[in-house]
XYZ file of C-alpha atoms in Angstrom:
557
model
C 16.327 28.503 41.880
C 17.216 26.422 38.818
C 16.908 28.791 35.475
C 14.093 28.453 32.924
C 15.114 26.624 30.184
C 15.858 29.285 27.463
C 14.505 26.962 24.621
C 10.881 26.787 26.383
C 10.439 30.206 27.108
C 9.019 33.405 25.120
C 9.177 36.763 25.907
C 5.530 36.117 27.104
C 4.845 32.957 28.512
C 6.565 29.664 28.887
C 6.341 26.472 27.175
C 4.393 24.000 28.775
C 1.752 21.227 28.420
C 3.388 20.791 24.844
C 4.473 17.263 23.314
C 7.492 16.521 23.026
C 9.550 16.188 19.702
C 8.826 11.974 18.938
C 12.469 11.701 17.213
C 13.070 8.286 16.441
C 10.278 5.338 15.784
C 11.403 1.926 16.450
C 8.671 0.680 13.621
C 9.282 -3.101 14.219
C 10.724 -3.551 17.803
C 8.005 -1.110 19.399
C 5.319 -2.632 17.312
C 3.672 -5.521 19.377
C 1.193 -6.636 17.232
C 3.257 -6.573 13.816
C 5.930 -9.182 15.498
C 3.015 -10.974 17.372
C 1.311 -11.443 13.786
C 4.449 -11.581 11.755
C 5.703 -14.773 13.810
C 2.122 -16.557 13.423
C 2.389 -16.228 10.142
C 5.708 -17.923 9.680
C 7.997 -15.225 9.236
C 10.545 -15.979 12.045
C 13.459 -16.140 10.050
C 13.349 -12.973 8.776
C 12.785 -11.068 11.826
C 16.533 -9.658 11.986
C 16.039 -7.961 8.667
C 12.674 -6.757 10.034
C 14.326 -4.997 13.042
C 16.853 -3.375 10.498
C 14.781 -2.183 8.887
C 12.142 -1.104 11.045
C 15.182 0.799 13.195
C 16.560 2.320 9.283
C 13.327 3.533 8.244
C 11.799 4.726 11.807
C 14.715 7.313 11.988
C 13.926 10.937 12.387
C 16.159 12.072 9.860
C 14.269 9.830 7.393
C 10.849 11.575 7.914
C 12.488 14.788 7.730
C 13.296 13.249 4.266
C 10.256 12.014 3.610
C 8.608 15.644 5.034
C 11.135 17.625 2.338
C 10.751 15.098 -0.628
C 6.947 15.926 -0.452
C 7.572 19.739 0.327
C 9.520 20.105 -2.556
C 7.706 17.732 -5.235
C 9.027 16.391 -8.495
C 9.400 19.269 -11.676
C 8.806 17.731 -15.809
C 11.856 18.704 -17.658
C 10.265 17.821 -21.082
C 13.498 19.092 -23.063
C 17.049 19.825 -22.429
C 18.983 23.325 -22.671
C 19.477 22.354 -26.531
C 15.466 21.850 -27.462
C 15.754 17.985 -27.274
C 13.075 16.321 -26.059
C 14.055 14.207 -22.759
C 10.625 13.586 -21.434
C 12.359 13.440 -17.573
C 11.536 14.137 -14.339
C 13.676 15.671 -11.601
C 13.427 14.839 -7.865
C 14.741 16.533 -4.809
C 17.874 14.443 -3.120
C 15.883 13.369 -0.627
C 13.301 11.595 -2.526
C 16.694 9.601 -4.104
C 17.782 8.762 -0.643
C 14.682 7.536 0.497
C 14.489 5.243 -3.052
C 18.086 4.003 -2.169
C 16.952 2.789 1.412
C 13.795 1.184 -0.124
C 15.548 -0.493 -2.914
C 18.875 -1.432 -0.312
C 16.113 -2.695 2.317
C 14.701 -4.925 -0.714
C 11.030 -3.103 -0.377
C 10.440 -3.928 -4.359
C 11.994 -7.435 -4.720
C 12.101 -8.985 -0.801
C 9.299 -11.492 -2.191
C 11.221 -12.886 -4.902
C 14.553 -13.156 -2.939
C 12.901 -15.675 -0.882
C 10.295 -17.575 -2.316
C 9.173 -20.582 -0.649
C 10.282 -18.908 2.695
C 7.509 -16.413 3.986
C 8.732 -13.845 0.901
C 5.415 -12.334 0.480
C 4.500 -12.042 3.910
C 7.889 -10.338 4.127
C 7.019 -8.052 1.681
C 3.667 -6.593 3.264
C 5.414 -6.227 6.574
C 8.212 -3.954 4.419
C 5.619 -2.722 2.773
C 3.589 -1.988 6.470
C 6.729 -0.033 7.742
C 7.749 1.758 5.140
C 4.265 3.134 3.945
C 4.386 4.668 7.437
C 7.132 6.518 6.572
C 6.417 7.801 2.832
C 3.864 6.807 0.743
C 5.089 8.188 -2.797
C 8.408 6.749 -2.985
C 6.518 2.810 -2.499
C 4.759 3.450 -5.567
C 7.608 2.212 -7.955
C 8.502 -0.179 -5.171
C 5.254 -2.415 -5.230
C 4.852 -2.071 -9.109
C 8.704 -3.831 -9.495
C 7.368 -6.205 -6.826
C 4.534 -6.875 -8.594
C 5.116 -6.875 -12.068
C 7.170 -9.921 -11.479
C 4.846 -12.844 -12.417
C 3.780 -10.815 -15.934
C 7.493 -10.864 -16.618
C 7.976 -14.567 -16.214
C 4.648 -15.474 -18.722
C 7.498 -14.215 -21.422
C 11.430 -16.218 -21.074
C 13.290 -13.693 -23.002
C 12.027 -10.632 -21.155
C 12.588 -12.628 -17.711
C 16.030 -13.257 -18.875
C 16.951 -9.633 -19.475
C 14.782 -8.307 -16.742
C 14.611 -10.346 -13.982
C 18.659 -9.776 -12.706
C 18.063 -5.886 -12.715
C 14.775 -6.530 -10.494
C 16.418 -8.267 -8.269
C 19.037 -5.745 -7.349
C 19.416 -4.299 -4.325
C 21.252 -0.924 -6.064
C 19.284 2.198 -6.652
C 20.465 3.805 -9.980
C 18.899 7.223 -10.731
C 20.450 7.323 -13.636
C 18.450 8.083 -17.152
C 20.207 5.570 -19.361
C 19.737 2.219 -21.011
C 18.915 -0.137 -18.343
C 21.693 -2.628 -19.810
C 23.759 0.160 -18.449
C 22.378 0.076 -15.073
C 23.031 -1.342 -11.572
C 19.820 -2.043 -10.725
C 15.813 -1.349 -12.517
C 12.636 -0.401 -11.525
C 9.531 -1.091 -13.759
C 6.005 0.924 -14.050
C 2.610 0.003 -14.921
C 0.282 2.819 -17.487
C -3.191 1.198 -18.254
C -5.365 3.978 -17.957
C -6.753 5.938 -20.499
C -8.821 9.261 -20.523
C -12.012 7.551 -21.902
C -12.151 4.086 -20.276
C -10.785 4.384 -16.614
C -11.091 1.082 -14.859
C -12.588 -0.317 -18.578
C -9.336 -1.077 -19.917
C -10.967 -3.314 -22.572
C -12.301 0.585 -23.824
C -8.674 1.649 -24.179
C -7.922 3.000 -27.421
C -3.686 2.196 -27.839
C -2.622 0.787 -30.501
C 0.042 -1.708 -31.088
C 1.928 -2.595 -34.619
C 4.178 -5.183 -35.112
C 7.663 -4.156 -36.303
C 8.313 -7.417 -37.865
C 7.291 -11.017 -36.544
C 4.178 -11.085 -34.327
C 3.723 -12.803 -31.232
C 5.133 -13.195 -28.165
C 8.200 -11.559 -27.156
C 8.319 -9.915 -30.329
C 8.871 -6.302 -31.070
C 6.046 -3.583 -31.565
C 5.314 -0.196 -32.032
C 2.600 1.348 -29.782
C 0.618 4.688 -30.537
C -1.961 6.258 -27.945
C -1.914 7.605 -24.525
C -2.520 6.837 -21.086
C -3.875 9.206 -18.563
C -1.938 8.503 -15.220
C 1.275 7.446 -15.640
C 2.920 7.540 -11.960
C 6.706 6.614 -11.134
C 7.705 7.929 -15.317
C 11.117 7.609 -14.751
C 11.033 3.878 -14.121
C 13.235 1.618 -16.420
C 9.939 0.025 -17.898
C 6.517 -0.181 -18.217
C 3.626 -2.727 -18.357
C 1.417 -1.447 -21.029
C -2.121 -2.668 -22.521
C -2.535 -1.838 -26.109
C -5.023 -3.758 -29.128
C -2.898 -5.435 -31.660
C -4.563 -5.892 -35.397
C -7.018 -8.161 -34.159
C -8.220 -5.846 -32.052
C -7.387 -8.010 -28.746
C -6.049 -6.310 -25.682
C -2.389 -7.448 -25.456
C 0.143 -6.685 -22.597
C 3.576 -4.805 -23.973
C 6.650 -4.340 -22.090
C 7.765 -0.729 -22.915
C 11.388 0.151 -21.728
C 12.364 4.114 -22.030
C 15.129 3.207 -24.168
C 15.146 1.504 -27.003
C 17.424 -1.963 -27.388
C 19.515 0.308 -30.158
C 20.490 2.423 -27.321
C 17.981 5.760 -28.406
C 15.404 7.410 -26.529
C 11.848 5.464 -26.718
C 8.944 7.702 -27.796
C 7.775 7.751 -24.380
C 6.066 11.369 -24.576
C 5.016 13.195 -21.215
C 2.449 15.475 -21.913
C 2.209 17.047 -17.765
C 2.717 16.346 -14.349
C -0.515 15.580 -12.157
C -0.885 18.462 -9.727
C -2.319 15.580 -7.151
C -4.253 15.773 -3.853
C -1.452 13.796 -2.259
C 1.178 11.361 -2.985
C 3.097 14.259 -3.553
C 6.687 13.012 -3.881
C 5.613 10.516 -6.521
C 5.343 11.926 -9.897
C 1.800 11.048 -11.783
C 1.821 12.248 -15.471
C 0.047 11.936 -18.723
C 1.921 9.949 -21.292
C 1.925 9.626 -25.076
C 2.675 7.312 -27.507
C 3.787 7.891 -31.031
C 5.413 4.508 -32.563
C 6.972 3.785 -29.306
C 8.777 0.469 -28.682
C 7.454 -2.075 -26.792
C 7.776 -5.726 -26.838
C 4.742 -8.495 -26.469
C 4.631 -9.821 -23.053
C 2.072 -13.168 -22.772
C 0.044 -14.120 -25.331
C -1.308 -12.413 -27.886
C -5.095 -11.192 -26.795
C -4.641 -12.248 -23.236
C -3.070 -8.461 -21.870
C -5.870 -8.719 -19.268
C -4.694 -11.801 -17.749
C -0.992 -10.782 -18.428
C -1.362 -7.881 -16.406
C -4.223 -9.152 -13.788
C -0.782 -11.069 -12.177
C 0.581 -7.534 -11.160
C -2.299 -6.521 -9.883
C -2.783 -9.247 -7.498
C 0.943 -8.337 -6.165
C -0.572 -4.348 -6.267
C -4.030 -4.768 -3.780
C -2.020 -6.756 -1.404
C 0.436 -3.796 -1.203
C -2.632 -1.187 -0.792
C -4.179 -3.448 2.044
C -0.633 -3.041 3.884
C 0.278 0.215 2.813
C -3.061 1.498 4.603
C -2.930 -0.604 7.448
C 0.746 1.098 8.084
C -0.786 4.769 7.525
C -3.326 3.649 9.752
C -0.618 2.690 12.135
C 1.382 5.571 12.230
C -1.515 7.941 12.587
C -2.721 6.002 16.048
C 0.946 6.196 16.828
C 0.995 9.885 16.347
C -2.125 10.131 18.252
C -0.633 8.021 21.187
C 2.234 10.610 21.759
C 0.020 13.595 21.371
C -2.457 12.155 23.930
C 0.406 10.513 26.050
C 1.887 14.135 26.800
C -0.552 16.579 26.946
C -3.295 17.610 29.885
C -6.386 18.811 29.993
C -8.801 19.103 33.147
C -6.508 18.023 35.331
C -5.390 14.588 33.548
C -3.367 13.626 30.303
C -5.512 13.599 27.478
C -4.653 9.373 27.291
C -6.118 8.973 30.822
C -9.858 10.742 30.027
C -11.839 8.164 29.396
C -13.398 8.798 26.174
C -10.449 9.432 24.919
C -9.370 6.161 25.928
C -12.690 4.589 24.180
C -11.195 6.367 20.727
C -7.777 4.906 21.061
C -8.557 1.768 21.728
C -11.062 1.279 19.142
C -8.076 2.697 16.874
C -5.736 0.372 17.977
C -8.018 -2.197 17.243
C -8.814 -1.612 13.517
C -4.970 -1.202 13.316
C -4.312 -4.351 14.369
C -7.093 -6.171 12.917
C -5.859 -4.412 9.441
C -2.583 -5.886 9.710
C -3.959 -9.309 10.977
C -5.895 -9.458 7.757
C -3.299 -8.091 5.391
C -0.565 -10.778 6.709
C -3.257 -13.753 6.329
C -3.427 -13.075 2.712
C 0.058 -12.498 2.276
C 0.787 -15.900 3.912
C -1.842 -17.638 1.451
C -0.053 -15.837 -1.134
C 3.046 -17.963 -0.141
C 0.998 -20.916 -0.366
C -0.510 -20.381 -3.406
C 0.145 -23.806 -4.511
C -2.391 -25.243 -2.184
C -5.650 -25.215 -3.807
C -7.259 -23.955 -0.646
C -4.455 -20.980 0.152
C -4.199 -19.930 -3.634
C -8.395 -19.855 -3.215
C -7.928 -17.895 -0.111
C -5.117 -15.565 -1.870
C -7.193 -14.734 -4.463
C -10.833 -13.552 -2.826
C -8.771 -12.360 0.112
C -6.434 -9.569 -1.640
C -9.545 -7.644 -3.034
C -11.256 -8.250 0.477
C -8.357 -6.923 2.301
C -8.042 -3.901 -0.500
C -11.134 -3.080 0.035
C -12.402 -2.720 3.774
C -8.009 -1.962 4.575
C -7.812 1.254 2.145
C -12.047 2.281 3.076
C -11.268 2.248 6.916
C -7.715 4.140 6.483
C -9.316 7.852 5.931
C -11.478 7.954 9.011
C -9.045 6.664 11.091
C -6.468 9.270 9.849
C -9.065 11.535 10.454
C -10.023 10.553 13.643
C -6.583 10.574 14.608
C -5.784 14.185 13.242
C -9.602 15.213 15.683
C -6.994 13.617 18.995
C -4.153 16.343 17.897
C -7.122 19.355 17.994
C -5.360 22.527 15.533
C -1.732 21.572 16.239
C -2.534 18.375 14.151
C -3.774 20.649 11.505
C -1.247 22.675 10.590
C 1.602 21.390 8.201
C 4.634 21.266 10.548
C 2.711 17.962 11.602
C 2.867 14.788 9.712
C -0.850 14.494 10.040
C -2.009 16.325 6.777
C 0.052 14.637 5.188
C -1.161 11.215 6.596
C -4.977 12.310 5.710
C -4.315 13.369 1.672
C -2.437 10.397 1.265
C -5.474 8.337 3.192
C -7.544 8.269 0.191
C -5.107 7.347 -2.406
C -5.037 3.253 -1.916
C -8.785 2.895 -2.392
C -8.447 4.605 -5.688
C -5.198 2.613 -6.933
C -5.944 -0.598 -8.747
C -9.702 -0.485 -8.470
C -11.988 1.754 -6.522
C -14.629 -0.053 -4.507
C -16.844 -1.075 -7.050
C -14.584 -2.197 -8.918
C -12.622 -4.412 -6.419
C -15.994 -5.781 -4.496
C -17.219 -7.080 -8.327
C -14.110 -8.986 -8.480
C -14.978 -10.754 -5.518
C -18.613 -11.011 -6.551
C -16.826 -13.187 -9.859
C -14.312 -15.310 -7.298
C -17.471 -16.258 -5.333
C -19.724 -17.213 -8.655
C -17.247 -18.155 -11.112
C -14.068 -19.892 -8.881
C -15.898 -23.316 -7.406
C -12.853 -23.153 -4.595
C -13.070 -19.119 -3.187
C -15.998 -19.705 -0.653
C -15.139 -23.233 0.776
C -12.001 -21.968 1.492
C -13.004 -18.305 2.884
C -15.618 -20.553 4.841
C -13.359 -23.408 5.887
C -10.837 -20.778 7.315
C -13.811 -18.923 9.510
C -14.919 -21.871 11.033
C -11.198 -22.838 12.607
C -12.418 -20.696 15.150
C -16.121 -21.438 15.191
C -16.754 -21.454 19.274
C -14.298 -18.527 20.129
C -16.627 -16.017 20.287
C -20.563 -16.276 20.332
C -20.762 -12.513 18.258
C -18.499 -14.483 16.227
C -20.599 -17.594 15.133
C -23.489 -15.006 14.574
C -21.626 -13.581 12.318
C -20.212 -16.761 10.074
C -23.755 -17.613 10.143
C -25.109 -14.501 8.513
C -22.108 -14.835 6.204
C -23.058 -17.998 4.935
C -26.682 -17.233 4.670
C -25.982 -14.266 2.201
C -23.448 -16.821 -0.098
C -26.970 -19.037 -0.411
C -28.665 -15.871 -1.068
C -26.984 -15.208 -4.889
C -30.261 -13.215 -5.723
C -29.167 -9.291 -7.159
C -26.105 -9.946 -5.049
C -24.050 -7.574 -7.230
C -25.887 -4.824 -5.492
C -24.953 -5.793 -2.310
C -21.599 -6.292 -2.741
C -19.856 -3.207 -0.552
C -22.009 -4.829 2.344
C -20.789 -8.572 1.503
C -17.504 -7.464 1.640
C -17.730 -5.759 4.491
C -18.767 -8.765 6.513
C -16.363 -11.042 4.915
C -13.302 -8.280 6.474
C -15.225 -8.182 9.370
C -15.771 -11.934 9.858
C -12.256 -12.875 8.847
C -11.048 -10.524 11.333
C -12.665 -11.525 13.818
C -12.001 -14.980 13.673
C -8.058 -14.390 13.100
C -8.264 -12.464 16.806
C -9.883 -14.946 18.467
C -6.912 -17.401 17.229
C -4.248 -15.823 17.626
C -4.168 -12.227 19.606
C -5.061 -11.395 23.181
C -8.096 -12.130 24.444
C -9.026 -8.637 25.280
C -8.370 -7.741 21.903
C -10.111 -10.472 20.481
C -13.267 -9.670 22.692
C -13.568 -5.895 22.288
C -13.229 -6.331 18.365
C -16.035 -8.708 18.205
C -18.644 -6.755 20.561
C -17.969 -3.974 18.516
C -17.337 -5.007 15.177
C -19.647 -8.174 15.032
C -22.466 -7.471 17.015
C -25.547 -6.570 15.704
C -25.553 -2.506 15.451
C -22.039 -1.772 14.711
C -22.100 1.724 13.970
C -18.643 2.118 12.065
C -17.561 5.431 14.015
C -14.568 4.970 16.204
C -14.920 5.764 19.949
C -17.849 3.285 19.970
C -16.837 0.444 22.186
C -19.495 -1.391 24.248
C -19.178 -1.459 27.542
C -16.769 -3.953 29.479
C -14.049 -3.314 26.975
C -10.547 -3.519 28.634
C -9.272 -0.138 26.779
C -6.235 0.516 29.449
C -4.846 -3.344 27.773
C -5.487 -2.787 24.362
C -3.870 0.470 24.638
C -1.049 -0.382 26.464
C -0.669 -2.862 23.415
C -0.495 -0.431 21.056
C 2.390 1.129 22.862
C 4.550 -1.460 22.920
C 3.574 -2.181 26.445
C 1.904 -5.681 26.839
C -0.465 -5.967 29.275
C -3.536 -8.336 27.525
């Protein structure tokens, strides 16, 4: 008789009916749907970097990194061992090495490396794979990425910034970023009494000599969450003298080579995002110089935002994927009444419906990434700019009760904190906060629709490309279209107009462009009338054995 193998057995009982350890993720080449969608897209010729990637990043000795770098968070050290004041943060090495395989992999800059050539659509797919990795360590990555076009409104700071941006070298270093290999810039706009009202902020901004743009100033105030602090730079909103909201470009040292009076006041003891560091900052005549216009900070600073929601849409679609993926394993390999857990078949009606929003998220984000590419086209740079607060939106509000429903298909061992899955569900949350909660993001596209002439055409002349897929479908454009002719106390329906645009643009990308089966089961059960919203809902008639078997990596539709 053939031993017991010594690792599976206890003094009590042996080990069975257990998962198996996952060990490495193959996060592009197992993915069906992300290469299915990134190829529609246009992003064939960067495919080999995406299979690098995906095969660095999916590694099980990088989520043991990520797993220790949020174990062991970030500690302030205000001051030195001589009393100085240092105002730094210390990480734990593996948070470094994850920030030198983001930075090497080009997760802040990949856009701007290849514009003109599918860079932004590049971007959310890093931005997809990586987020399913480690969340905290992408927060400096998609501010860099997206601070970009505020940099370029000013030539001189483009000059000396730009370069360092574009780097593919992590330097942890805290020293003058002329110094440096490579940068990595922050955004602070938040302040205690105005939260998403910036124009309530209360910083202050001097000039140190002449006035205008590109010129030098000295900022006093505070902002309330200040995440990534040890970034090179800083967009910043402070009032000048005539008490209009400017945009400032605050390094953490000074052009004279000195420490800028870049004050940390304490760390953020944070739900999740624990790696990151989130801190309260102040400012006491700290340097910063005028980036845009005088008065027009908003609009300065609106450009990085843009860049920011499409990174939330992606970065929750990819912690939606890896939670169904995590599910799919746990499911795959353990039994219960005689069958795998995968094979019951309401368990099979909750992965599916899963898979779908997963792939329906990513479908979306990728659209507006692609129209983000476009931009010069009136009707794509319409499309790019309703569609990143759409995809913000209904992306980061679906991503918690997925990763919850996911964590339900583990029972206790998904629970407990040897699992990734807690740490999937506190980060869950975090995207619909960042960069506008709801209300905030559905108003701004309550102004594209009333105040851009171009926003609905184009959301409407994209839906009806596939007018005649799918009868659920056509219901559903023409409900659509009957609440943009309805502009009566629409601000109070908002959540629920934003909803069905998601819903509608999602449904009509399926019916284009992925499996039928797919296509079908979304729209029954996303488009019909009495869509519930809880997952494990599909109609009957629903292929779920396909659209699982997708979601493996195992195509079948």
């Amino acid at each position: 008789m053939k031993p017991r193998d010594p690792i599976s057995r206890l003094p009590t009982h042996d080990v069975t009916n257990m998962p198996p350890h996952m060990r490495d993720q193959g996060l592009w080449v197992d993915d069906t749907a992300l290469r299915d969608w990134f190829d529609v897209q246009g992003g064939g010729s960067h495919e080999k970097h995406m299979a690098r990637v995906g095969s660095l990043c999916g590694a099980d000795e990088i989520f043991e990194k990520a797993n220790q770098a949020n174990r062991f968070g970030p500690e302030l050290r205000a001051f030195d061992r001589y009393g100085m004041r240092i105002n730094q943060v210390e990480f734990h090495p593996a948070y470094h090495d994850l920030m030198k395989l983001a930075v090497s992999t080009q997760m802040h800059n990949f856009a701007w490396h290849n514009e003109g050539n599918a860079g932004h659509l590049g971007q959310a797919a890093l931005t997809y794979m990586f987020s399913q990795v480690e969340g905290g360590v992408m927060c400096p990555m998609a501010m860099t990425y997206a601070a970009v076009p505020s940099l370029r409104t000013t030539p001189s700071i483009k000059a000396e910034w730009m370069p360092r941006i574009l780097s593919t070298d992590y330097d942890a270093r805290d020293i003058p970023a002329p110094e440096k290999t490579g940068a990595m810039i922050g955004m602070f706009m938040t302040e205690k009494q105005g939260g998403s009202d910036v124009r309530a902020n209360s910083t202050v901004a001097a000039p140190a000599g002449e006035e205008g743009i590109g010129q030098a100033y000295l900022l006093t105030g505070h902002k309330f969450f200040c995440s990534a602090p040890m970034c090179d730079a800083f967009l910043v909103l402070a009032k000048t003298q005539s008490a209009s909201i400017s945009c400032f470009l605050v390094p953490r040292w000074r052009p004279d080579g000195t420490r800028n009076n870049l004050f940390i006041q304490r760390m953020k003891d944070k739900l999740g995002n624990k790696s990151n560091a989130s801190t309260e900052m102040e400012f006491q005549d700290t340097y910063g110089e005028m980036l845009g216009e005088e008065g027009r900070g908003i609009q300065t600073i609106i450009e990085m935002v843009t860049g920011n929601r499409i990174y939330c849409a992606m970065a929750s679609a990819g912690t939606m994927r890896q939670a169904l993926v995590q599910a799919l394993h746990h499911t795959t390999h353990r039994s219960a009444f005689q069958k795998r857990l995968i094979q019951q078949p309401l368990m099979q009606n909750v992965l599916a419906d899963m898979a779908l929003e997963v792939e329906a998220a990513l479908a979306l984000g990728l659209r507006v990434a692609r129209a983000m590419d476009h931009a010069s086209d009136t009707a794509e740079g319409a499309l790019a700019r309703i569609g990143t607060a759409v995809a913000k939106y209904w992306n980061c509000k679906r991503c918690p009760g997925l990763v919850a429903e996911a964590l339900e298909c583990h029972g206790g061992p998904g629970y407990v904190e040897e699992s990734i899955m807690p740490r999937l569900y506190r980060e869950a949350p975090l995207n619909s906060i960042w960069e506008g909660s709801g209300n905030v993001v559905t108003l701004d596209v309550l102004r594209a629709i009333t105040r851009e002439a171009d926003a609905v055409p184009a959301l409407l002349d994209e839906l009806e490309k596939a007018r005649g897929n799918d009868q659920n479908l056509d219901s559903a454009i023409d409900r659509l279209r009957a609440e943009f002719d309805d502009r009566d106390a629409m601000e109070s329906r908002m959540r629920t107009i934003t909803e069905m645009i998601a819903l509608t643009l999602q449904g009509a990308l399926l019916t284009q462009h992925a499996p039928t089966k797919v296509a079908e089961a979304f729209c029954a059960s996303r488009l019909a009338p009495g869509y519930r919203g809880a997952f494990g809902t599909l109609p009957k008639g629903c292929d779920t054995d396909a659209i699982i078997s997708r979601a493996l990596g195992r195509e079948t539709c």
